[in-house]
C-alpha cells in the first residue's frame, strides 16, 4: 500500500482567478445604436403600430411615452437578458441607450442622479404599457387583486362568447401577435432563405406558465378566490410531468419532411395563446391561414394525437380546405378498423378494400405506444402487406372537399386480383404471356405476384354488395364518414412514407419548442413574463417568439451564408410584384460582456 501523500492543489495564481466565471454585471453595457435600430425596424416592419394608434384614438391628457418605444425596449430586453419584464425594459430605456437612440425613440432625457426623475420615468414607462393592455382588453378589471371566483368567471366570459365588440378586440390582439411573429419570416423570405421550404409544417401546443397562483379557498371563510390570471388554467402535457398553471401556446413550425435541394431556417410560422385545452383545432387553423398571404406552398400538416381528437370541422376539414395534407397519430383505442364509407373500410386513416384479411386490418388494434414507436419485424411486415388493399387516389379534393378513390382491383395496373371484381365487371381471365424472370418490374406486374382476394362463400347477391365493389370508383365527401373523418390522413399509417414525414416534422417541432425554452429565451420560465393579464401575457409571448425567430434567422445566416457571399436570389415562390428586402442583417449581435 502506497504511503505517498496526495499532491496539494496548485496555489491560487492571479491568472487562475482571472479565468473563473463571474456573475453578470448588474447594469447592461450601453447598447449599440445598430441593435436599437434593428429592433425598432422589426417593430416598424410588423405594421402593428398603425393598428394600435387607430385603436387608441384621441385620448385626453398628456400623450405619455410612445408605445413603440416601450415595445422596442421590451425587444431589446429579451435580446440582451432573455426577460420580457417591464423593469428590465425600463432599465434599458433609462440607462443603456445613447442620446441619439433615445431621441429617435421619443424618450426624454433623465438625470440618473435625480431620484425623482428616475421614479417619474419608470411610472411613465409602466403607464404607457398599461395604455396598450387597456385598449386591447375585452373587459378591463383590476389585475392586481384576486377576485371571488364568480366575479372572475363573469369577466372571463368576455374571452369566450361571441359579442361583436369582444370578438373585434380578440381578433385585433391576434392580428398583432401574427404580425410580430411573421416579421422575421417575411425578412427570411424576402432574402431568399426560404426558397427550399416546401410548405410542410408541424403543429404543437406547449405550456406558457404564469407567475400568478391558481385559484384557492380562503382559510377563514372557505370562499373560493380566483387567480389574478382569470382565463388561465392547468396545461396537461402528453408526458408524465405535472401540469403547469398558465396558458397554452399553439405553435406552427416550418418543417422539412422530404429531401430538399438545401436547408432553410427553422422558424415559428404562427402563434396563438389561449386557455389550456380550449379551441385546440381552431387555434391551429388560425396559425395556418396567414401563411397563404406570404405565398408559401402547402404541404403536409403534421400534428399529434391532441389534434386527431378534434371534431372534423375544427381541424381536419379546414386544414384540407387550406390545401394541407395530414399526417396524424392515434391513441391506443383509435387504432385498427375505425369505420367505413360506401363499404370501404377506414383502417388507420386510410380507406381499404372491404375484403382485406382480418389479420392485416387488425394489425394495430390494441397496440400500445411503445409497440408503435419501435415496431417489430412482424408488425412491419403486416403494415407492408396492407398496401395492395388500400384504395388508390383517383382525383384530388375539389372545392367542396370531395375525393375520388379507385378500387385496388380496377384500372390498368391493379395492385391485387379479385374474382368478385372480375365477375361484376365482366373482365375475362388474362391471356398467358411470356415473362422475363430476370426483369423485376415484369415479375411484379404479373397477376400471380399480386395478392388474391378470397370472397366469402356463399357470395352475396349483387344488390347486397358494397358500393365500392359495384363501381370502379367511389366519391367520398366530408360528410360520408361523419365524426370519423377526423381520422382520415393522406399517408398509410406506420408505412415508411408516413414515418419519414411524421418523425421528421415532430422532431423539428419538439426541437423548436426546446429552443424556445432554452438559455437565451425561455418561454417556460414565468419569471420572464411578470405582467398580469391575458393581453399582457399574449403580447410578451409574441415578443419573445419574434426575438427568438430573429435569433434563429441570424444563426442560420451565419452558418449557411459566408460573410462575403451576396444575398441569394429571390424566392422561387415569390410573386414578381413583391419587393425584395436586400438590407444586410447587421446590428443584432450582442455586445461583448462587461469586463
PDB file of N, CA and C in Angstrom, residues 5-74:
ATOM      1  N   UNK A   5       1.740  10.943   0.084  1.00  0.00           N
ATOM      2  CA  UNK A   5       0.707  11.906   0.404  1.00  0.00           C
ATOM      3  C   UNK A   5       0.108  12.469  -0.891  1.00  0.00           C
ATOM      4  N   UNK A   6      -1.187  12.764  -0.872  1.00  0.00           N
ATOM      5  CA  UNK A   6      -1.776  13.357  -2.081  1.00  0.00           C
ATOM      6  C   UNK A   6      -1.165  14.706  -2.391  1.00  0.00           C
ATOM      7  N   UNK A   7      -1.033  14.937  -3.672  1.00  0.00           N
ATOM      8  CA  UNK A   7      -0.410  16.194  -4.100  1.00  0.00           C
ATOM      9  C   UNK A   7      -1.343  17.365  -3.809  1.00  0.00           C
ATOM     10  N   UNK A   8      -0.803  18.397  -3.262  1.00  0.00           N
ATOM     11  CA  UNK A   8      -1.606  19.567  -2.920  1.00  0.00           C
ATOM     12  C   UNK A   8      -2.039  20.298  -4.188  1.00  0.00           C
ATOM     13  N   UNK A   9      -3.164  21.010  -4.074  1.00  0.00           N
ATOM     14  CA  UNK A   9      -3.638  21.798  -5.205  1.00  0.00           C
ATOM     15  C   UNK A   9      -2.646  22.917  -5.503  1.00  0.00           C
ATOM     16  N   UNK A  10      -2.530  23.312  -6.753  1.00  0.00           N
ATOM     17  CA  UNK A  10      -1.598  24.411  -7.080  1.00  0.00           C
ATOM     18  C   UNK A  10      -2.038  25.707  -6.406  1.00  0.00           C
ATOM     19  N   UNK A  11      -1.138  26.548  -6.102  1.00  0.00           N
ATOM     20  CA  UNK A  11      -1.509  27.819  -5.458  1.00  0.00           C
ATOM     21  C   UNK A  11      -2.402  28.658  -6.364  1.00  0.00           C
ATOM     22  N   UNK A  12      -3.227  29.480  -5.744  1.00  0.00           N
ATOM     23  CA  UNK A  12      -4.144  30.336  -6.491  1.00  0.00           C
ATOM     24  C   UNK A  12      -3.384  31.507  -7.082  1.00  0.00           C
ATOM     25  N   UNK A  13      -3.209  31.446  -8.329  1.00  0.00           N
ATOM     26  CA  UNK A  13      -2.466  32.500  -9.012  1.00  0.00           C
ATOM     27  C   UNK A  13      -3.427  33.556  -9.529  1.00  0.00           C
ATOM     28  N   UNK A  14      -2.876  34.645  -9.917  1.00  0.00           N
ATOM     29  CA  UNK A  14      -3.697  35.738 -10.469  1.00  0.00           C
ATOM     30  C   UNK A  14      -4.358  35.309 -11.765  1.00  0.00           C
ATOM     31  N   UNK A  15      -3.636  34.525 -12.559  1.00  0.00           N
ATOM     32  CA  UNK A  15      -4.203  34.073 -13.837  1.00  0.00           C
ATOM     33  C   UNK A  15      -5.387  33.144 -13.613  1.00  0.00           C
ATOM     34  N   UNK A  16      -5.297  32.248 -12.618  1.00  0.00           N
ATOM     35  CA  UNK A  16      -6.403  31.334 -12.338  1.00  0.00           C
ATOM     36  C   UNK A  16      -7.635  32.095 -11.875  1.00  0.00           C
ATOM     37  N   UNK A  17      -7.423  33.121 -11.050  1.00  0.00           N
ATOM     38  CA  UNK A  17      -8.571  33.901 -10.586  1.00  0.00           C
ATOM     39  C   UNK A  17      -9.208  34.670 -11.739  1.00  0.00           C
ATOM     40  N   UNK A  18      -8.400  35.073 -12.702  1.00  0.00           N
ATOM     41  CA  UNK A  18      -8.943  35.861 -13.818  1.00  0.00           C
ATOM     42  C   UNK A  18      -9.789  35.019 -14.762  1.00  0.00           C
ATOM     43  N   UNK A  19      -9.538  33.710 -14.791  1.00  0.00           N
ATOM     44  CA  UNK A  19     -10.279  32.850 -15.718  1.00  0.00           C
ATOM     45  C   UNK A  19     -11.538  32.258 -15.101  1.00  0.00           C
ATOM     46  N   UNK A  20     -11.812  32.530 -13.841  1.00  0.00           N
ATOM     47  CA  UNK A  20     -13.021  31.988 -13.232  1.00  0.00           C
ATOM     48  C   UNK A  20     -14.255  32.688 -13.786  1.00  0.00           C
ATOM     49  N   UNK A  21     -15.373  31.946 -13.864  1.00  0.00           N
ATOM     50  CA  UNK A  21     -16.610  32.618 -14.288  1.00  0.00           C
ATOM     51  C   UNK A  21     -17.068  33.624 -13.251  1.00  0.00           C
ATOM     52  N   UNK A  22     -17.581  34.738 -13.728  1.00  0.00           N
ATOM     53  CA  UNK A  22     -18.038  35.788 -12.836  1.00  0.00           C
ATOM     54  C   UNK A  22     -19.509  36.063 -13.069  1.00  0.00           C
ATOM     55  N   UNK A  23     -20.231  36.461 -12.051  1.00  0.00           N
ATOM     56  CA  UNK A  23     -21.637  36.801 -12.249  1.00  0.00           C
ATOM     57  C   UNK A  23     -21.769  38.005 -13.159  1.00  0.00           C
ATOM     58  N   UNK A  24     -22.844  38.082 -13.901  1.00  0.00           N
ATOM     59  CA  UNK A  24     -23.008  39.226 -14.808  1.00  0.00           C
ATOM     60  C   UNK A  24     -23.130  40.528 -14.041  1.00  0.00           C
ATOM     61  N   UNK A  25     -22.744  41.603 -14.679  1.00  0.00           N
ATOM     62  CA  UNK A  25     -22.853  42.915 -14.062  1.00  0.00           C
ATOM     63  C   UNK A  25     -24.318  43.284 -13.866  1.00  0.00           C
ATOM     64  N   UNK A  26     -24.611  44.090 -12.867  1.00  0.00           N
ATOM     65  CA  UNK A  26     -25.989  44.468 -12.580  1.00  0.00           C
ATOM     66  C   UNK A  26     -26.540  45.384 -13.662  1.00  0.00           C
ATOM     67  N   UNK A  27     -25.686  46.071 -14.340  1.00  0.00           N
ATOM     68  CA  UNK A  27     -26.141  47.014 -15.352  1.00  0.00           C
ATOM     69  C   UNK A  27     -25.580  46.616 -16.702  1.00  0.00           C
ATOM     70  N   UNK A  28     -26.471  46.478 -17.689  1.00  0.00           N
ATOM     71  CA  UNK A  28     -26.041  46.130 -19.031  1.00  0.00           C
ATOM     72  C   UNK A  28     -25.234  47.270 -19.645  1.00  0.00           C
ATOM     73  N   UNK A  29     -24.227  46.915 -20.404  1.00  0.00           N
ATOM     74  CA  UNK A  29     -23.443  47.943 -21.085  1.00  0.00           C
ATOM     75  C   UNK A  29     -24.322  48.697 -22.069  1.00  0.00           C
ATOM     76  N   UNK A  30     -23.852  49.838 -22.480  1.00  0.00           N
ATOM     77  CA  UNK A  30     -24.632  50.650 -23.416  1.00  0.00           C
ATOM     78  C   UNK A  30     -24.873  49.867 -24.701  1.00  0.00           C
ATOM     79  N   UNK A  31     -26.104  49.842 -25.134  1.00  0.00           N
ATOM     80  CA  UNK A  31     -26.498  49.058 -26.303  1.00  0.00           C
ATOM     81  C   UNK A  31     -26.150  49.845 -27.562  1.00  0.00           C
ATOM     82  N   UNK A  32     -25.483  49.214 -28.517  1.00  0.00           N
ATOM     83  CA  UNK A  32     -25.141  49.931 -29.759  1.00  0.00           C
ATOM     84  C   UNK A  32     -26.385  50.419 -30.486  1.00  0.00           C
ATOM     85  N   UNK A  33     -26.236  51.537 -31.149  1.00  0.00           N
ATOM     86  CA  UNK A  33     -27.364  52.102 -31.893  1.00  0.00           C
ATOM     87  C   UNK A  33     -27.833  51.163 -32.992  1.00  0.00           C
ATOM     88  N   UNK A  34     -26.909  50.349 -33.548  1.00  0.00           N
ATOM     89  CA  UNK A  34     -27.312  49.427 -34.610  1.00  0.00           C
ATOM     90  C   UNK A  34     -28.305  48.393 -34.092  1.00  0.00           C
ATOM     91  N   UNK A  35     -28.108  47.919 -32.862  1.00  0.00           N
ATOM     92  CA  UNK A  35     -29.035  46.944 -32.289  1.00  0.00           C
ATOM     93  C   UNK A  35     -30.389  47.599 -32.033  1.00  0.00           C
ATOM     94  N   UNK A  36     -30.362  48.823 -31.498  1.00  0.00           N
ATOM     95  CA  UNK A  36     -31.617  49.542 -31.252  1.00  0.00           C
ATOM     96  C   UNK A  36     -32.357  49.765 -32.569  1.00  0.00           C
ATOM     97  N   UNK A  37     -31.625  50.184 -33.590  1.00  0.00           N
ATOM     98  CA  UNK A  37     -32.267  50.402 -34.887  1.00  0.00           C
ATOM     99  C   UNK A  37     -32.821  49.131 -35.498  1.00  0.00           C
ATOM    100  N   UNK A  38     -32.135  48.000 -35.260  1.00  0.00           N
ATOM    101  CA  UNK A  38     -32.601  46.723 -35.805  1.00  0.00           C
ATOM    102  C   UNK A  38     -33.971  46.364 -35.236  1.00  0.00           C
ATOM    103  N   UNK A  39     -34.122  46.465 -33.925  1.00  0.00           N
ATOM    104  CA  UNK A  39     -35.404  46.066 -33.326  1.00  0.00           C
ATOM    105  C   UNK A  39     -36.468  47.143 -33.489  1.00  0.00           C
ATOM    106  N   UNK A  40     -36.063  48.389 -33.613  1.00  0.00           N
ATOM    107  CA  UNK A  40     -37.041  49.417 -33.960  1.00  0.00           C
ATOM    108  C   UNK A  40     -37.583  49.176 -35.368  1.00  0.00           C
ATOM    109  N   UNK A  41     -36.719  48.716 -36.261  1.00  0.00           N
ATOM    110  CA  UNK A  41     -37.172  48.394 -37.615  1.00  0.00           C
ATOM    111  C   UNK A  41     -38.071  47.167 -37.620  1.00  0.00           C
ATOM    112  N   UNK A  42     -37.750  46.158 -36.792  1.00  0.00           N
ATOM    113  CA  UNK A  42     -38.619  44.979 -36.701  1.00  0.00           C
ATOM    114  C   UNK A  42     -40.028  45.389 -36.296  1.00  0.00           C
ATOM    115  N   UNK A  43     -40.114  46.273 -35.296  1.00  0.00           N
ATOM    116  CA  UNK A  43     -41.433  46.723 -34.851  1.00  0.00           C
ATOM    117  C   UNK A  43     -42.125  47.532 -35.933  1.00  0.00           C
ATOM    118  N   UNK A  44     -41.377  48.379 -36.632  1.00  0.00           N
ATOM    119  CA  UNK A  44     -41.973  49.197 -37.690  1.00  0.00           C
ATOM    120  C   UNK A  44     -42.427  48.338 -38.861  1.00  0.00           C
ATOM    121  N   UNK A  45     -41.610  47.347 -39.249  1.00  0.00           N
ATOM    122  CA  UNK A  45     -41.985  46.489 -40.376  1.00  0.00           C
ATOM    123  C   UNK A  45     -43.160  45.580 -40.059  1.00  0.00           C
ATOM    124  N   UNK A  46     -43.405  45.311 -38.791  1.00  0.00           N
ATOM    125  CA  UNK A  46     -44.548  44.456 -38.440  1.00  0.00           C
ATOM    126  C   UNK A  46     -45.875  45.121 -38.778  1.00  0.00           C
ATOM    127  N   UNK A  47     -45.908  46.439 -38.780  1.00  0.00           N
ATOM    128  CA  UNK A  47     -47.141  47.148 -39.116  1.00  0.00           C
ATOM    129  C   UNK A  47     -48.177  47.185 -38.015  1.00  0.00           C
ATOM    130  N   UNK A  48     -47.778  46.900 -36.768  1.00  0.00           N
ATOM    131  CA  UNK A  48     -48.770  46.867 -35.687  1.00  0.00           C
ATOM    132  C   UNK A  48     -49.044  48.250 -35.105  1.00  0.00           C
ATOM    133  N   UNK A  49     -48.119  49.190 -35.249  1.00  0.00           N
ATOM    134  CA  UNK A  49     -48.323  50.494 -34.620  1.00  0.00           C
ATOM    135  C   UNK A  49     -49.508  51.253 -35.214  1.00  0.00           C
ATOM    136  N   UNK A  50     -49.737  51.244 -36.538  1.00  0.00           N
ATOM    137  CA  UNK A  50     -50.969  51.885 -37.022  1.00  0.00           C
ATOM    138  C   UNK A  50     -52.237  51.253 -36.455  1.00  0.00           C
ATOM    139  N   UNK A  51     -52.233  49.927 -36.246  1.00  0.00           N
ATOM    140  CA  UNK A  51     -53.396  49.280 -35.644  1.00  0.00           C
ATOM    141  C   UNK A  51     -53.597  49.748 -34.213  1.00  0.00           C
ATOM    142  N   UNK A  52     -52.496  49.849 -33.461  1.00  0.00           N
ATOM    143  CA  UNK A  52     -52.604  50.284 -32.066  1.00  0.00           C
ATOM    144  C   UNK A  52     -53.005  51.749 -31.988  1.00  0.00           C
ATOM    145  N   UNK A  53     -52.404  52.593 -32.820  1.00  0.00           N
ATOM    146  CA  UNK A  53     -52.734  54.020 -32.788  1.00  0.00           C
ATOM    147  C   UNK A  53     -54.190  54.254 -33.171  1.00  0.00           C
ATOM    148  N   UNK A  54     -54.690  53.493 -34.137  1.00  0.00           N
ATOM    149  CA  UNK A  54     -56.096  53.640 -34.518  1.00  0.00           C
ATOM    150  C   UNK A  54     -57.023  53.214 -33.390  1.00  0.00           C
ATOM    151  N   UNK A  55     -56.613  52.190 -32.638  1.00  0.00           N
ATOM    152  CA  UNK A  55     -57.445  51.730 -31.519  1.00  0.00           C
ATOM    153  C   UNK A  55     -57.388  52.704 -30.349  1.00  0.00           C
ATOM    154  N   UNK A  56     -56.240  53.320 -30.118  1.00  0.00           N
ATOM    155  CA  UNK A  56     -56.131  54.304 -29.046  1.00  0.00           C
ATOM    156  C   UNK A  56     -56.944  55.548 -29.340  1.00  0.00           C
ATOM    157  N   UNK A  57     -56.907  55.996 -30.596  1.00  0.00           N
ATOM    158  CA  UNK A  57     -57.648  57.186 -30.960  1.00  0.00           C
ATOM    159  C   UNK A  57     -57.110  58.422 -30.246  1.00  0.00           C
ATOM    160  N   UNK A  58     -57.995  59.370 -30.046  1.00  0.00           N
ATOM    161  CA  UNK A  58     -57.644  60.608 -29.343  1.00  0.00           C
ATOM    162  C   UNK A  58     -58.018  60.459 -27.878  1.00  0.00           C
ATOM    163  N   UNK A  59     -57.016  60.504 -27.017  1.00  0.00           N
ATOM    164  CA  UNK A  59     -57.234  60.349 -25.585  1.00  0.00           C
ATOM    165  C   UNK A  59     -56.933  61.675 -24.895  1.00  0.00           C
ATOM    166  N   UNK A  60     -57.718  62.026 -23.891  1.00  0.00           N
ATOM    167  CA  UNK A  60     -57.441  63.279 -23.168  1.00  0.00           C
ATOM    168  C   UNK A  60     -56.180  63.155 -22.314  1.00  0.00           C
ATOM    169  N   UNK A  61     -55.617  64.293 -21.983  1.00  0.00           N
ATOM    170  CA  UNK A  61     -54.453  64.305 -21.116  1.00  0.00           C
ATOM    171  C   UNK A  61     -53.158  64.276 -21.891  1.00  0.00           C
ATOM    172  N   UNK A  62     -52.047  64.227 -21.154  1.00  0.00           N
ATOM    173  CA  UNK A  62     -50.732  64.201 -21.811  1.00  0.00           C
ATOM    174  C   UNK A  62     -50.568  62.945 -22.656  1.00  0.00           C
ATOM    175  N   UNK A  63     -49.779  63.032 -23.715  1.00  0.00           N
ATOM    176  CA  UNK A  63     -49.629  61.857 -24.592  1.00  0.00           C
ATOM    177  C   UNK A  63     -48.874  60.710 -23.942  1.00  0.00           C
ATOM    178  N   UNK A  64     -47.972  60.999 -23.000  1.00  0.00           N
ATOM    179  CA  UNK A  64     -47.198  59.932 -22.373  1.00  0.00           C
ATOM    180  C   UNK A  64     -46.086  59.439 -23.285  1.00  0.00           C
ATOM    181  N   UNK A  65     -45.397  58.409 -22.822  1.00  0.00           N
ATOM    182  CA  UNK A  65     -44.320  57.835 -23.613  1.00  0.00           C
ATOM    183  C   UNK A  65     -44.889  57.111 -24.829  1.00  0.00           C
ATOM    184  N   UNK A  66     -44.182  57.122 -25.952  1.00  0.00           N
ATOM    185  CA  UNK A  66     -44.651  56.375 -27.126  1.00  0.00           C
ATOM    186  C   UNK A  66     -44.684  54.875 -26.846  1.00  0.00           C
ATOM    187  N   UNK A  67     -45.775  54.235 -27.212  1.00  0.00           N
ATOM    188  CA  UNK A  67     -45.879  52.791 -27.015  1.00  0.00           C
ATOM    189  C   UNK A  67     -44.850  52.056 -27.872  1.00  0.00           C
ATOM    190  N   UNK A  68     -44.517  52.617 -29.027  1.00  0.00           N
ATOM    191  CA  UNK A  68     -43.497  51.989 -29.873  1.00  0.00           C
ATOM    192  C   UNK A  68     -42.159  51.932 -29.144  1.00  0.00           C
ATOM    193  N   UNK A  69     -41.837  52.974 -28.357  1.00  0.00           N
ATOM    194  CA  UNK A  69     -40.578  52.959 -27.605  1.00  0.00           C
ATOM    195  C   UNK A  69     -40.604  51.886 -26.527  1.00  0.00           C
ATOM    196  N   UNK A  70     -41.742  51.696 -25.864  1.00  0.00           N
ATOM    197  CA  UNK A  70     -41.855  50.671 -24.830  1.00  0.00           C
ATOM    198  C   UNK A  70     -41.684  49.279 -25.441  1.00  0.00           C
ATOM    199  N   UNK A  71     -42.340  49.031 -26.576  1.00  0.00           N
ATOM    200  CA  UNK A  71     -42.223  47.717 -27.210  1.00  0.00           C
ATOM    201  C   UNK A  71     -40.809  47.482 -27.739  1.00  0.00           C
ATOM    202  N   UNK A  72     -40.172  48.528 -28.244  1.00  0.00           N
ATOM    203  CA  UNK A  72     -38.783  48.371 -28.712  1.00  0.00           C
ATOM    204  C   UNK A  72     -37.858  48.029 -27.555  1.00  0.00           C
ATOM    205  N   UNK A  73     -38.053  48.677 -26.406  1.00  0.00           N
ATOM    206  CA  UNK A  73     -37.217  48.369 -25.243  1.00  0.00           C
ATOM    207  C   UNK A  73     -37.507  46.963 -24.716  1.00  0.00           C
ATOM    208  N   UNK A  74     -38.727  46.490 -24.837  1.00  0.00           N
ATOM    209  CA  UNK A  74     -39.018  45.102 -24.465  1.00  0.00           C
ATOM    210  C   UNK A  74     -38.294  44.134 -25.387  1.00  0.00           C
TER     211      UNK A  74
END
